[in-house]
Short mmCIF file of C-alpha atoms and ligand atoms in Angstrom, two decimals:
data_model
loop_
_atom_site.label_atom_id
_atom_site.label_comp_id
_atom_site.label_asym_id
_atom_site.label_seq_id
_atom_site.Cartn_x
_atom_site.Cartn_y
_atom_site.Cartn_z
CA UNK A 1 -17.41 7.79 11.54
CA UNK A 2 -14.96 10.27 13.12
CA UNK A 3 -14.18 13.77 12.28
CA UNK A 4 -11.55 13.74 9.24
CA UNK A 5 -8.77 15.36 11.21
CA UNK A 6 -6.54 14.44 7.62
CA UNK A 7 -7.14 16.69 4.27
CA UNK A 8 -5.39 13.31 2.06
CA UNK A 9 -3.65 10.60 2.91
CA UNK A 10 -1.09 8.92 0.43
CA UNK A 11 -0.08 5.17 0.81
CA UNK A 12 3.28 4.38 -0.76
CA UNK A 13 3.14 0.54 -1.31
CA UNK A 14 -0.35 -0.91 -1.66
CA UNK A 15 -0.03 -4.44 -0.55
CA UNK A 16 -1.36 -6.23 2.50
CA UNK A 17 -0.18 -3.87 5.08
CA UNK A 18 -0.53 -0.60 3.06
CA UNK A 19 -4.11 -1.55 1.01
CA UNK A 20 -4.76 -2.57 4.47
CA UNK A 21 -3.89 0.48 6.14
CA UNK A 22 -5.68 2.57 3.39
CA UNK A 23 -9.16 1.00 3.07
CA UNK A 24 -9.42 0.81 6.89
CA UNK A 25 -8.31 4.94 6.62
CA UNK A 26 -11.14 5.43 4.26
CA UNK A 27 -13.61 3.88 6.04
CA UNK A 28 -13.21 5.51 9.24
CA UNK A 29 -13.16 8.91 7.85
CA UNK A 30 -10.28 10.14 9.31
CA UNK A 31 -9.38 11.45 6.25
CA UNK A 32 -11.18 13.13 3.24
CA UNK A 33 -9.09 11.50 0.49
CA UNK A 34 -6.78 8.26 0.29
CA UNK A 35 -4.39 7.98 -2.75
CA UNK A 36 -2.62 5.14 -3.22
CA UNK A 37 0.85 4.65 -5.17
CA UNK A 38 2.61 1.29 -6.08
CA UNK A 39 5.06 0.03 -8.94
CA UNK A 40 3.05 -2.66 -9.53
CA UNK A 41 0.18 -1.17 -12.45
CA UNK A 42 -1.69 -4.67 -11.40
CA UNK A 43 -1.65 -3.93 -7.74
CA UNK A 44 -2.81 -0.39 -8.95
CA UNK A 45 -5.79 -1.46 -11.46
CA UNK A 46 -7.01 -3.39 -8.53
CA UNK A 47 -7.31 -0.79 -5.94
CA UNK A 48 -10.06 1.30 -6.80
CA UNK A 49 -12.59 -1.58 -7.63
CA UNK A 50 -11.43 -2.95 -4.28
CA UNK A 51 -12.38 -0.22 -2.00
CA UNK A 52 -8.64 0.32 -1.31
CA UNK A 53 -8.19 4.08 -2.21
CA UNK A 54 -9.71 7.00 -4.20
CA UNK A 55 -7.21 7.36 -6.53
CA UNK A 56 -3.96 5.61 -7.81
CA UNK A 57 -1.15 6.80 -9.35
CA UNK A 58 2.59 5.69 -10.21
CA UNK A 59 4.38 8.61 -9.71
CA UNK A 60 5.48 9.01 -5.89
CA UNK A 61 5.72 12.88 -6.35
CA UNK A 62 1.87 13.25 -7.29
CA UNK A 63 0.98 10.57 -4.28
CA UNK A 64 2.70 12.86 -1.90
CA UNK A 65 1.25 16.47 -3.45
CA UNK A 66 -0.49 17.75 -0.76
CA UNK A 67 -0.47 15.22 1.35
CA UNK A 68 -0.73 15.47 5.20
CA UNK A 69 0.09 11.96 5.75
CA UNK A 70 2.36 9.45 3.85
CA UNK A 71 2.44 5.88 4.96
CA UNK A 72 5.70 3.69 3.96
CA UNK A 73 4.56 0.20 3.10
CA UNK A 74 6.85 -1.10 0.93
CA UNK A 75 9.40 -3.69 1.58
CA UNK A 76 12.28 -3.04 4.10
CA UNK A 77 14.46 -2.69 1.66
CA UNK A 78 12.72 -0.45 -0.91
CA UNK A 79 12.34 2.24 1.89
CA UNK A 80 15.70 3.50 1.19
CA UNK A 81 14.99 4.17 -3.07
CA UNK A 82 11.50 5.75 -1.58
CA UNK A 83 13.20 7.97 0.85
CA UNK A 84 15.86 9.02 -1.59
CA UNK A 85 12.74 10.64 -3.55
CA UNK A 86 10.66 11.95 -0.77
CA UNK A 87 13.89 13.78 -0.07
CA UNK A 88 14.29 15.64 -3.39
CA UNK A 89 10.07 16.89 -3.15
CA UNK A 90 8.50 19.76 -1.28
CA UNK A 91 6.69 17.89 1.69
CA UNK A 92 5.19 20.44 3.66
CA UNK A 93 4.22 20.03 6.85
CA UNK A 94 3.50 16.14 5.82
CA UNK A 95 3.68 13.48 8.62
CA UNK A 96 6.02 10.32 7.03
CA UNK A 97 4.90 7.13 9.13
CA UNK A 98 5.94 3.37 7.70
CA UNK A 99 4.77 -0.20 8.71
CA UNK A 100 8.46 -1.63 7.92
CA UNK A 101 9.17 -5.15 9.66
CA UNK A 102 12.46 -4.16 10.80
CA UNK A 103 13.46 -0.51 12.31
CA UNK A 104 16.95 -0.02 12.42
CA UNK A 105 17.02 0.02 8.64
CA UNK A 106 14.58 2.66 8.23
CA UNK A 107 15.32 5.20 10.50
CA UNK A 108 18.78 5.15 8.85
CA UNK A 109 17.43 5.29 5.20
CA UNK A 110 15.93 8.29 6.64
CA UNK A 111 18.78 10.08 8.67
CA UNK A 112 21.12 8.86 4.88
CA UNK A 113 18.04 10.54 2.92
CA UNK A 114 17.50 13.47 4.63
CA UNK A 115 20.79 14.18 6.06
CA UNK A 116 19.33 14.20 9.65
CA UNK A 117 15.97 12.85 11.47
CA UNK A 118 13.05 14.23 10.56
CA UNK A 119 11.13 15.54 13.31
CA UNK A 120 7.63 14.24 11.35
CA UNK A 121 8.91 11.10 10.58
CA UNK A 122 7.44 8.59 12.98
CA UNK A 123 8.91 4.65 12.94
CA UNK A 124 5.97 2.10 13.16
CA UNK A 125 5.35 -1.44 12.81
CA UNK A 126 1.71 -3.07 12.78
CA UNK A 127 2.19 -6.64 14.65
CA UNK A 128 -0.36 -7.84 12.69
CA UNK A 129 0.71 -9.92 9.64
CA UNK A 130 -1.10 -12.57 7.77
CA UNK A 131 0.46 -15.22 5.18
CA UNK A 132 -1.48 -13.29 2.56
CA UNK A 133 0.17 -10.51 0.40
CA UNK A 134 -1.32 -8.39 -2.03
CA UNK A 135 -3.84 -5.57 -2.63
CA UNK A 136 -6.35 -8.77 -3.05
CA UNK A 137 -5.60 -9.31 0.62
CA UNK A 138 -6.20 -5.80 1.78
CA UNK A 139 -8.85 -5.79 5.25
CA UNK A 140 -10.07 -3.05 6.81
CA UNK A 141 -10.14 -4.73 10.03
CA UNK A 142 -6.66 -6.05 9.82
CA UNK A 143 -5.18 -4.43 12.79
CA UNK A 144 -8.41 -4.29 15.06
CA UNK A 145 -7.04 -5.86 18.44
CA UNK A 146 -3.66 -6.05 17.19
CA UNK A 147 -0.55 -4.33 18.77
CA UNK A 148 1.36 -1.46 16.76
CA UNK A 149 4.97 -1.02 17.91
CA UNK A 150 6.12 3.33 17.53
CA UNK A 151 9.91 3.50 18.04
CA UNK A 152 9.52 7.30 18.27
CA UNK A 153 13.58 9.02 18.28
CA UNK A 154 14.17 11.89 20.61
CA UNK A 155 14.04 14.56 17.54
CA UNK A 156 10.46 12.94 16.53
CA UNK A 157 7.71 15.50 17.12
CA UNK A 158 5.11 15.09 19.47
CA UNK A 159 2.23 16.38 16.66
CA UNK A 160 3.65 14.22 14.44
CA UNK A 161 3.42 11.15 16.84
CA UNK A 162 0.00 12.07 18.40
CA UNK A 163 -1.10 11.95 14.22
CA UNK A 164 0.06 8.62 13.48
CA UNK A 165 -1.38 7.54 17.40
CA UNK A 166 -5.05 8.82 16.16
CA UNK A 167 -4.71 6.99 12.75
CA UNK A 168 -3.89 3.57 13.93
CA UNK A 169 -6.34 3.81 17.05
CA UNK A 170 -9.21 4.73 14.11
CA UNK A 171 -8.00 1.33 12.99
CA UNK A 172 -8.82 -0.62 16.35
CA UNK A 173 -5.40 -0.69 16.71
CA UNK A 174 -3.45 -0.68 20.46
CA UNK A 175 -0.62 1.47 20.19
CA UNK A 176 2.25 1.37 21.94
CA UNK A 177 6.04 3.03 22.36
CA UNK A 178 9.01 0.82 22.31
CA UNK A 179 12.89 2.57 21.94
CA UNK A 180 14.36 1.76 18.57
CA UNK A 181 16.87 -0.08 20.22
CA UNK A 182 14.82 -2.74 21.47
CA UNK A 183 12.71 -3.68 18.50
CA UNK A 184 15.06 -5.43 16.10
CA UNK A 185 15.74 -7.80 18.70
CA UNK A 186 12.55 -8.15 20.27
CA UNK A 187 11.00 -9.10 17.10
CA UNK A 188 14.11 -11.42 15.62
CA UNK A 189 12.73 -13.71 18.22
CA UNK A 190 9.44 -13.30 18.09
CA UNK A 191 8.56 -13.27 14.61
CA UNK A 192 11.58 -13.32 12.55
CA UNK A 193 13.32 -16.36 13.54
CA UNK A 194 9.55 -18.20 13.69
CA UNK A 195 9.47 -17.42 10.18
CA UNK A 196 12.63 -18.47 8.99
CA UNK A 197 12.56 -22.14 10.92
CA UNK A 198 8.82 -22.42 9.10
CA UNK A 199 10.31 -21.63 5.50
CA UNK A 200 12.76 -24.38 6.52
CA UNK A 201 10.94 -26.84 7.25
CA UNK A 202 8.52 -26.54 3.91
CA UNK A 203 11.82 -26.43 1.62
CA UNK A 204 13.23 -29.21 3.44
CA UNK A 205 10.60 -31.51 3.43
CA UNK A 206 9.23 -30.38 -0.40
CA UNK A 207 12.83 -30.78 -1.70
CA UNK A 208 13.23 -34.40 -0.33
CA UNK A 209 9.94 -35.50 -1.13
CA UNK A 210 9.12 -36.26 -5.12
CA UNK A 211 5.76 -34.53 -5.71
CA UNK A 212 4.67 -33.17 -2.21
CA UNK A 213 2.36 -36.26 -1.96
CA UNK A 214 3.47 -36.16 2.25
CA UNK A 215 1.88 -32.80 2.49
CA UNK A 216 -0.93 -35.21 1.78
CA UNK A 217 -0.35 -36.26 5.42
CA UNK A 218 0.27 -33.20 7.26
CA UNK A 219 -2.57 -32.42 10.15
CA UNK A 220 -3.17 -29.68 12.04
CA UNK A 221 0.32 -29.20 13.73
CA UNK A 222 2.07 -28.52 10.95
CA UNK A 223 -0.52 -26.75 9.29
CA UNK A 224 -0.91 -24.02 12.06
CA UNK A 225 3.12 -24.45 12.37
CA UNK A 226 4.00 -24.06 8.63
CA UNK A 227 0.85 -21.22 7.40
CA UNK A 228 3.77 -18.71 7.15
CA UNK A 229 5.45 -20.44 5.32
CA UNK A 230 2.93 -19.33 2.72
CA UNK A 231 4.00 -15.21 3.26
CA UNK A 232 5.45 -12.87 0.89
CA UNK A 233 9.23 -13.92 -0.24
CA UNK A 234 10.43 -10.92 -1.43
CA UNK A 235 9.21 -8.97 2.13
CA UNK A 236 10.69 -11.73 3.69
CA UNK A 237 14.45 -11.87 2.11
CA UNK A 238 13.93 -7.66 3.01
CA UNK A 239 13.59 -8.51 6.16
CA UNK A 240 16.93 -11.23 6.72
CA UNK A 241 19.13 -8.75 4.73
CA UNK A 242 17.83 -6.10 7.21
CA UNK A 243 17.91 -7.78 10.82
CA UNK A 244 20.74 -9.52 10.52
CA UNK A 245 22.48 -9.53 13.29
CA UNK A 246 19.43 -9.61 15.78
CA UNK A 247 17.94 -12.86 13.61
CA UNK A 248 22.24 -14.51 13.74
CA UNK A 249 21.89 -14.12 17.74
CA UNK A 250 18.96 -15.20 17.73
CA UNK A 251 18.75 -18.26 15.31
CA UNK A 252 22.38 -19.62 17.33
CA UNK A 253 20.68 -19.35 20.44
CA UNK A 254 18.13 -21.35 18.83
CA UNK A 255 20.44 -23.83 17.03
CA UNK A 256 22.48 -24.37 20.54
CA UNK A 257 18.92 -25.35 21.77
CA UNK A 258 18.31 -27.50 19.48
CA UNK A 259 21.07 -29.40 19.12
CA UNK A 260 20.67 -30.60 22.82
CA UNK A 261 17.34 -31.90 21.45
CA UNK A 262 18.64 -33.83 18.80
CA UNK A 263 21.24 -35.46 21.60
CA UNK A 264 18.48 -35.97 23.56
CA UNK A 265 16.58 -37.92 21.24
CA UNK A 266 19.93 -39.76 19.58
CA UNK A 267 20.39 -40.76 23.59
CA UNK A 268 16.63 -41.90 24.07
CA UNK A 269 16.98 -39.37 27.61
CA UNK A 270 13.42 -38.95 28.17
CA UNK A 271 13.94 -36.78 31.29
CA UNK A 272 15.73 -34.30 28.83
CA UNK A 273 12.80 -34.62 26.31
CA UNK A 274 10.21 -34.29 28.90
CA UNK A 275 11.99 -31.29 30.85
CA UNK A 276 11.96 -29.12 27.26
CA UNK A 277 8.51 -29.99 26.41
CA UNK A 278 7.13 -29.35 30.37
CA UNK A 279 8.83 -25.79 30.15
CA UNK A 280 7.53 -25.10 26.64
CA UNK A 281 3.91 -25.91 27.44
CA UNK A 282 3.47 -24.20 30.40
CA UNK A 283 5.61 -21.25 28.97
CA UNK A 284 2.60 -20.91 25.90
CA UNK A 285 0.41 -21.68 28.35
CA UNK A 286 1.55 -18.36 29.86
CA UNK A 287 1.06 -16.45 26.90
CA UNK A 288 -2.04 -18.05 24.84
P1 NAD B 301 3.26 -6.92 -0.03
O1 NAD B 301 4.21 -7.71 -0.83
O2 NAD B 301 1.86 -7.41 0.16
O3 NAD B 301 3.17 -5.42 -0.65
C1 NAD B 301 4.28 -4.60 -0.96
C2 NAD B 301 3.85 -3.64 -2.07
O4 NAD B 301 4.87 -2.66 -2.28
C3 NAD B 301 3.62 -4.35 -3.41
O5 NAD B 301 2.35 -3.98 -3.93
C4 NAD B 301 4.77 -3.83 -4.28
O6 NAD B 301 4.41 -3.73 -5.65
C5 NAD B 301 5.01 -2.45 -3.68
N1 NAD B 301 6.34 -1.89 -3.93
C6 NAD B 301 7.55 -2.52 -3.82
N2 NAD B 301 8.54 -1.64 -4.07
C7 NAD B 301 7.97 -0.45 -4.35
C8 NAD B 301 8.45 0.85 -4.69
N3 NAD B 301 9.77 1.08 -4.78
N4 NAD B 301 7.56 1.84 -4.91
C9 NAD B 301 6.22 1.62 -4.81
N5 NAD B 301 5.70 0.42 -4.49
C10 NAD B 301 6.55 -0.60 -4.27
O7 NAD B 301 3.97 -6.68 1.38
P2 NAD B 301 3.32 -6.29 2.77
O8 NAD B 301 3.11 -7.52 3.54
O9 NAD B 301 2.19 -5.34 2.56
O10 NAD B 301 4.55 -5.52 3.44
C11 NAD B 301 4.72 -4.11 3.34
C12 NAD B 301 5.57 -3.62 4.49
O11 NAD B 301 4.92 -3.93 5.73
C13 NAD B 301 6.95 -4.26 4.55
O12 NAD B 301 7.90 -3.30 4.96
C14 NAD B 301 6.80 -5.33 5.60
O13 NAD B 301 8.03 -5.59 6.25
C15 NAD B 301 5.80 -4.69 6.55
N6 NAD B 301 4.98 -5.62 7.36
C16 NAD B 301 4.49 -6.78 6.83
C17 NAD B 301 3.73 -7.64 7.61
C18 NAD B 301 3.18 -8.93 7.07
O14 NAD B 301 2.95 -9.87 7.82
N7 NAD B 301 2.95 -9.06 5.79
C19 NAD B 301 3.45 -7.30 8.95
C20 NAD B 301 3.94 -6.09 9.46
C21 NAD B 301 4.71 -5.26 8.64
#
């Protein structure tokens, strides 16, 4: 294992993506200590036992005592409350990263927090989810082969981004740059709206059906179409309040689409049917 280039590292939010983040920390010895702080005195009983983190604790002021790097990983919308603490403790020379789903919201919690942009405050988000949630779910290898999106600002400093680089690379992680303003948007598409038609579909087939017997019937389409259905609500509902413009444009986009399906298959125009469904598999073709 590498050279710990990191005296402690404290991870603020302990569920999938931070126990993730942690345990994967510890084990490449990148850093001499991991301490891990959640609300949650479950999430924290667990962590230890699990491999997670050296030590827990509660209170976000001990967490960050010391601490060279602090990892956000709580829900989009509990970044703001966390900031609002960070801001009133002595931080050092601490690097602040996050794993938020959404970026816009974050890097203003900061700039509202702070009163400007920290320079060691580095926007990230690991593009590597799973329908699990939890400290239970926590995996070292979580983000091996998977991309991490850094929406570094123009006041974000270059130490501070090279830091958070290392870290995630340790991980097995490819790293890579996108500007703030892209990312919102860019992943309202791609994994926003996704989710959102999947929770759909569950609820609206579970609420017309008496006991879920037709789940009884589902195969493997809308098993590998429906698994997210299965993730975290409450980092979910974050994540709607928080993109919601970039998920309105585009979910209509998506609704105009699909309403020329539906007419399609009210009119029984099988050139219309087929011409959607050629350009969709060869477009996943593409990417798969
Ligand atoms: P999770 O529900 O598994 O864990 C969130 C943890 O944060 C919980 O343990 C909860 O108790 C804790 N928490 C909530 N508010 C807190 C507070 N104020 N102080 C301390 N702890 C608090 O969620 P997750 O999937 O690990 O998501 C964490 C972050 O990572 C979110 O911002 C999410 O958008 C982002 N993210 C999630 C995924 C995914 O697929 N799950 C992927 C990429 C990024």
């Amino acid at each position: 294992s590498a050279e710990p280039i990191i005296g402690r590292l404290a991870v603020i939010g302990l569920g999938l993506i931070g126990g993730s983040f942690a345990k994967g920390m510890r084990e490449s010895g990148l850093c001499r200590e991991v301490v891990g702080c959640d609300r949650d005195p479950a999430t924290l009983r667990q962590a230890v036992p699990l491999g997670v983190v050296d030590f827990i604790t509660d209170d976000l002021a001990s967490a960050v005592q010391g601490a060279d790097l602090i990892m956000l990983a709580v829900p989009v919308l509990a970044m703001e409350q966390v900031l609002g603490q960070l801001a009133q403790l002595e931080l050092g020379q601490a690097v602040i990263t996050d794993a938020g789903s959404t970026k816009n919201v974050v890097v203003d919690a900061v700039r509202g927090a702070f009163g400007y942009l920290l320079p060691q405050f580095v926007p990230g988000h690991p593009i590597a989810g799973s329908e699990r949630s939890g400290v239970e779910a926590a995996d070292a290898l979580l983000f091996r082969n998977h991309k991490v999106i850094l929406t570094p600002l123009a006041e974000t400093s270059e130490a501070a981004l090279t830091l958070v680089r290392r870290s995630w690379r340790a991980l097995g992680a490819d790293v890579e740059d996108m500007p703030l303003a892209d990312h919102d948007e860019v992943l309202a598409a791609t994994s926003h709206l996704p989710h959102l038609l999947a929770f759909s579909l569950v609820d609206t087939l579970a609420s017309r059906s008496e006991n879920l017997e037709i789940f009884r019937y589902a195969a493997g389409g809308f098993r590998d179409f429906t698994r997210i259905a299965a993730s975290d609500p409450v980092m979910w509902r974050d994540v709607f309040l928080a993109n919601r413009d970039a998920v309105l444009r585009s979910l209509d986009n998506f609704t105009h689409d699909l309403s020329r399906l539906r007419a399609a298959v009210e009119d029984g125009d099988a050139n219309a049917l087929l011409g959607v469904f050629t350009r969709a598999r060869s477009a996943r073709e593409h990417f798969s």
